[in-house]
Short mmCIF file of C-alpha atoms in Angstrom, two decimals:
data_model
loop_
_atom_site.label_atom_id
_atom_site.label_comp_id
_atom_site.label_asym_id
_atom_site.label_seq_id
_atom_site.Cartn_x
_atom_site.Cartn_y
_atom_site.Cartn_z
CA HIS A 1 0.00 0.00 0.00
CA ASN A 2 1.07 3.54 -0.70
CA LEU A 3 2.00 5.18 2.62
CA GLY A 4 3.57 8.40 1.32
CA ILE A 5 0.49 9.87 -0.32
CA LYS A 6 -0.54 13.51 -0.26
CA VAL A 7 -4.25 13.97 -1.01
CA ASN A 8 -5.67 17.39 -1.87
CA PHE A 9 -9.35 18.29 -2.17
CA SER A 10 -10.81 21.42 -3.71
CA THR A 11 -14.17 22.77 -4.80
CA LYS A 12 -14.88 25.48 -7.35
CA GLY A 13 -18.02 27.35 -8.33
CA GLU A 14 -21.20 28.43 -6.64
CA ASP A 15 -23.25 26.15 -4.40
CA PHE A 16 -25.02 23.29 -6.09
CA SER A 17 -27.09 20.25 -5.39
CA ILE A 18 -27.57 17.04 -7.29
CA LEU A 19 -30.55 14.75 -7.30
CA SER A 20 -29.28 11.23 -6.88
CA ASN A 21 -29.32 7.98 -5.01
CA ARG A 22 -27.07 8.91 -2.07
CA SER A 23 -25.41 5.54 -1.48
CA MET A 24 -24.70 4.99 -5.17
CA ALA A 25 -23.26 8.50 -5.56
CA MET A 26 -21.03 8.07 -2.53
CA GLN A 27 -19.84 4.70 -3.87
CA VAL A 28 -18.63 6.46 -7.02
CA PHE A 29 -16.88 9.24 -5.06
CA ALA A 30 -15.29 6.82 -2.58
CA ASN A 31 -14.03 4.34 -5.16
CA LEU A 32 -12.46 6.94 -7.44
CA THR A 33 -10.91 8.81 -4.49
CA TYR A 34 -9.47 5.61 -3.06
CA ASN A 35 -8.10 4.51 -6.46
CA ALA A 36 -6.46 7.90 -7.07
CA ALA A 37 -4.59 7.60 -3.79
CA GLU A 38 -3.89 3.87 -4.00
CA TYR A 39 -2.33 4.04 -7.47
CA ALA A 40 -0.37 7.28 -7.01
CA ASP A 41 3.42 7.29 -7.33
CA LYS A 42 4.93 4.88 -4.79
CA LYS A 43 7.68 7.25 -3.62
CA ALA A 44 6.05 10.69 -3.81
CA GLY A 45 2.35 9.99 -4.24
CA LYS A 46 -0.04 12.81 -4.94
CA ALA A 47 -3.79 12.71 -5.56
CA ASP A 48 -5.95 15.72 -6.37
CA ILE A 49 -9.71 15.43 -5.90
CA LYS A 50 -11.86 18.21 -7.37
CA LEU A 51 -15.53 19.04 -7.34
CA GLU A 52 -16.41 21.85 -9.73
CA ARG A 53 -19.59 23.47 -10.96
CA THR A 54 -19.58 24.15 -14.69
CA ASP A 55 -22.17 25.72 -16.99
CA SER A 56 -23.54 22.34 -18.00
CA GLY A 57 -23.25 20.41 -14.75
CA LEU A 58 -21.01 19.28 -11.95
CA LEU A 59 -17.58 17.84 -12.68
CA PHE A 60 -15.95 15.50 -10.16
CA SER A 61 -12.39 14.49 -10.94
CA THR A 62 -9.58 12.50 -9.38
CA HIS A 63 -6.01 12.86 -10.59
CA ASN A 64 -2.87 11.07 -9.47
CA ASN A 65 0.79 11.11 -10.43
CA GLY A 66 1.02 7.34 -10.75
CA PRO A 67 1.83 5.27 -13.81
CA GLU A 68 -0.17 5.68 -16.97
CA ILE A 69 -2.83 3.26 -18.12
CA SER A 70 -1.40 1.54 -21.19
CA GLU A 71 -3.03 2.00 -24.58
CA GLU A 72 -3.81 -1.72 -24.60
CA ASP A 73 -5.64 -1.48 -21.26
CA LYS A 74 -7.58 1.76 -21.88
CA SER A 75 -10.45 0.04 -23.69
CA LYS A 76 -10.75 -2.57 -20.91
CA ILE A 77 -10.48 -0.34 -17.84
CA PHE A 78 -14.24 -0.40 -17.06
CA SER A 79 -14.61 -4.12 -17.89
CA LYS A 80 -15.84 -6.59 -15.29
CA LEU A 81 -13.00 -8.45 -13.51
CA PHE A 82 -10.28 -6.56 -15.40
CA ARG A 83 -7.05 -5.59 -13.61
CA SER A 84 -4.12 -4.14 -15.53
CA ASP A 85 -0.59 -5.39 -14.96
CA VAL A 86 0.28 -2.03 -13.36
CA ALA A 87 -2.68 -2.36 -10.95
CA LYS A 88 -1.56 -5.87 -10.01
CA GLU A 89 1.96 -4.59 -9.37
CA TYR A 90 0.72 -1.78 -7.12
CA LYS A 91 -1.84 -3.84 -5.25
CA LYS A 92 -1.65 -7.63 -5.23
CA SER A 93 -5.22 -8.17 -4.08
CA GLY A 94 -8.30 -6.91 -5.87
CA THR A 95 -11.29 -8.20 -7.75
CA GLY A 96 -11.31 -6.00 -10.84
CA LEU A 97 -14.85 -4.92 -9.99
CA GLY A 98 -14.32 -1.37 -8.66
CA LEU A 99 -14.27 0.60 -11.92
CA PHE A 100 -16.85 -1.74 -13.45
CA ILE A 101 -19.22 -0.94 -10.57
CA VAL A 102 -18.45 2.79 -10.80
CA LYS A 103 -19.21 2.77 -14.55
CA THR A 104 -22.41 0.79 -13.99
CA ILE A 105 -23.58 3.25 -11.32
CA CYS A 106 -22.71 6.26 -13.48
CA ASP A 107 -24.62 4.79 -16.40
CA SER A 108 -27.66 4.04 -14.23
CA LEU A 109 -27.66 7.60 -12.81
CA GLY A 110 -27.27 9.27 -16.20
CA TRP A 111 -23.75 10.47 -15.37
CA SER A 112 -20.82 10.38 -17.79
CA ILE A 113 -17.46 8.88 -16.80
CA TRP A 114 -14.18 8.95 -18.71
CA PHE A 115 -10.46 9.19 -18.06
CA GLU A 116 -7.23 10.55 -19.47
CA SER A 117 -3.86 8.93 -18.89
CA GLY A 118 -0.49 9.72 -20.40
CA SER A 119 3.20 9.20 -19.92
CA GLY A 120 4.49 11.35 -17.10
CA LYS A 121 1.06 12.93 -16.58
CA GLY A 122 -0.58 10.37 -14.34
CA THR A 123 -4.25 9.51 -14.68
CA THR A 124 -7.39 11.60 -14.27
CA PHE A 125 -10.90 10.17 -13.98
CA TYR A 126 -13.83 12.50 -14.64
CA VAL A 127 -17.50 12.17 -13.71
CA LYS A 128 -19.97 14.65 -15.24
CA ILE A 129 -23.11 15.00 -13.11
CA PRO A 130 -26.26 16.86 -14.21
CA LEU A 131 -27.35 19.66 -11.89
CA VAL A 132 -30.71 20.24 -10.28
CA ASN A 133 -32.27 23.35 -11.79
CA ARG A 134 -33.56 26.24 -9.69
CA SER A 135 -37.09 24.87 -9.50
CA GLY A 136 -35.71 21.76 -7.82
CA LYS A 137 -36.31 19.54 -10.84
CA SER A 138 -33.48 17.35 -11.98
CA ASN A 139 -31.83 18.22 -15.26
CA ALA A 140 -31.36 14.48 -15.66
CA TRP A 141 -33.99 12.20 -17.14
CA ILE A 142 -33.42 9.64 -14.39
CA LYS A 143 -36.48 8.43 -12.46
CA LYS A 144 -35.02 5.29 -10.86
CA PRO A 145 -33.48 4.44 -8.41
CA PRO A 146 -34.98 6.53 -5.57
CA MET A 147 -33.41 9.97 -5.48
CA SER A 148 -32.46 12.28 -2.66
CA PRO A 149 -30.76 15.67 -2.84
CA ILE A 150 -27.06 15.74 -2.03
CA ASP A 151 -25.71 19.24 -1.59
CA LYS A 152 -22.22 20.63 -2.10
CA GLN A 153 -21.48 20.95 1.61
CA ARG A 154 -22.31 17.32 2.45
CA THR A 155 -20.54 15.99 -0.66
CA ALA A 156 -17.46 18.13 -0.02
CA PHE A 157 -17.41 17.04 3.63
CA PHE A 158 -17.63 13.37 2.69
CA ILE A 159 -14.83 13.60 0.13
CA SER A 160 -12.58 15.69 2.38
CA LEU A 161 -13.19 13.16 5.17
CA LEU A 162 -12.07 10.38 2.82
CA CYS A 163 -8.95 12.37 1.95
CA HIS A 164 -8.19 13.13 5.60
CA CYS A 165 -8.67 9.54 6.71
CA PHE A 166 -6.73 7.95 3.84
CA GLU A 167 -3.27 8.36 5.41
CA GLY A 168 -4.35 6.75 8.70
CA PHE A 169 -6.23 4.05 6.84
CA THR A 170 -3.21 3.03 4.76
CA LYS A 171 -0.96 3.06 7.84
CA SER A 172 -3.35 0.75 9.67
CA LEU A 173 -3.37 -1.62 6.69
CA ALA A 174 0.43 -1.79 6.72
CA LYS A 175 0.58 -3.00 10.36
#
């Protein structure tokens, strides 16, 4: 496990809320945040987690300075039970279900997920989330699963808590 990780969290833009299934949304945020930290550079790990309001929605992103995802693996990264050789080198255990589940949740919520990865640039995962308009109606067409509002403050708190706890969590795993 990566014990020398520095995790940063930032938000940008005016207050927002999203209409979503809370547990599914938090699963997406937690998995991508954990992966960004877990697969950061082994010697000087850095993960940046951002939550930003844009004109067309909310953009959640996780970036790390770890190894790139190979061209061969890029098309498989969201596949069920897939683990790249780099992922296996960084973390021996794993099921290859994390990103598959994240993609499945994003698809079911009407969110978009993609990533960029390049030599010396690390990897960034992006999740585009539709905003709730001013009348409280979702900009998304989603009707299922049951939805509840998640506001910026609670989402930011949850993600910053994950970032804050990550160092202690990885140290406890190493014992």
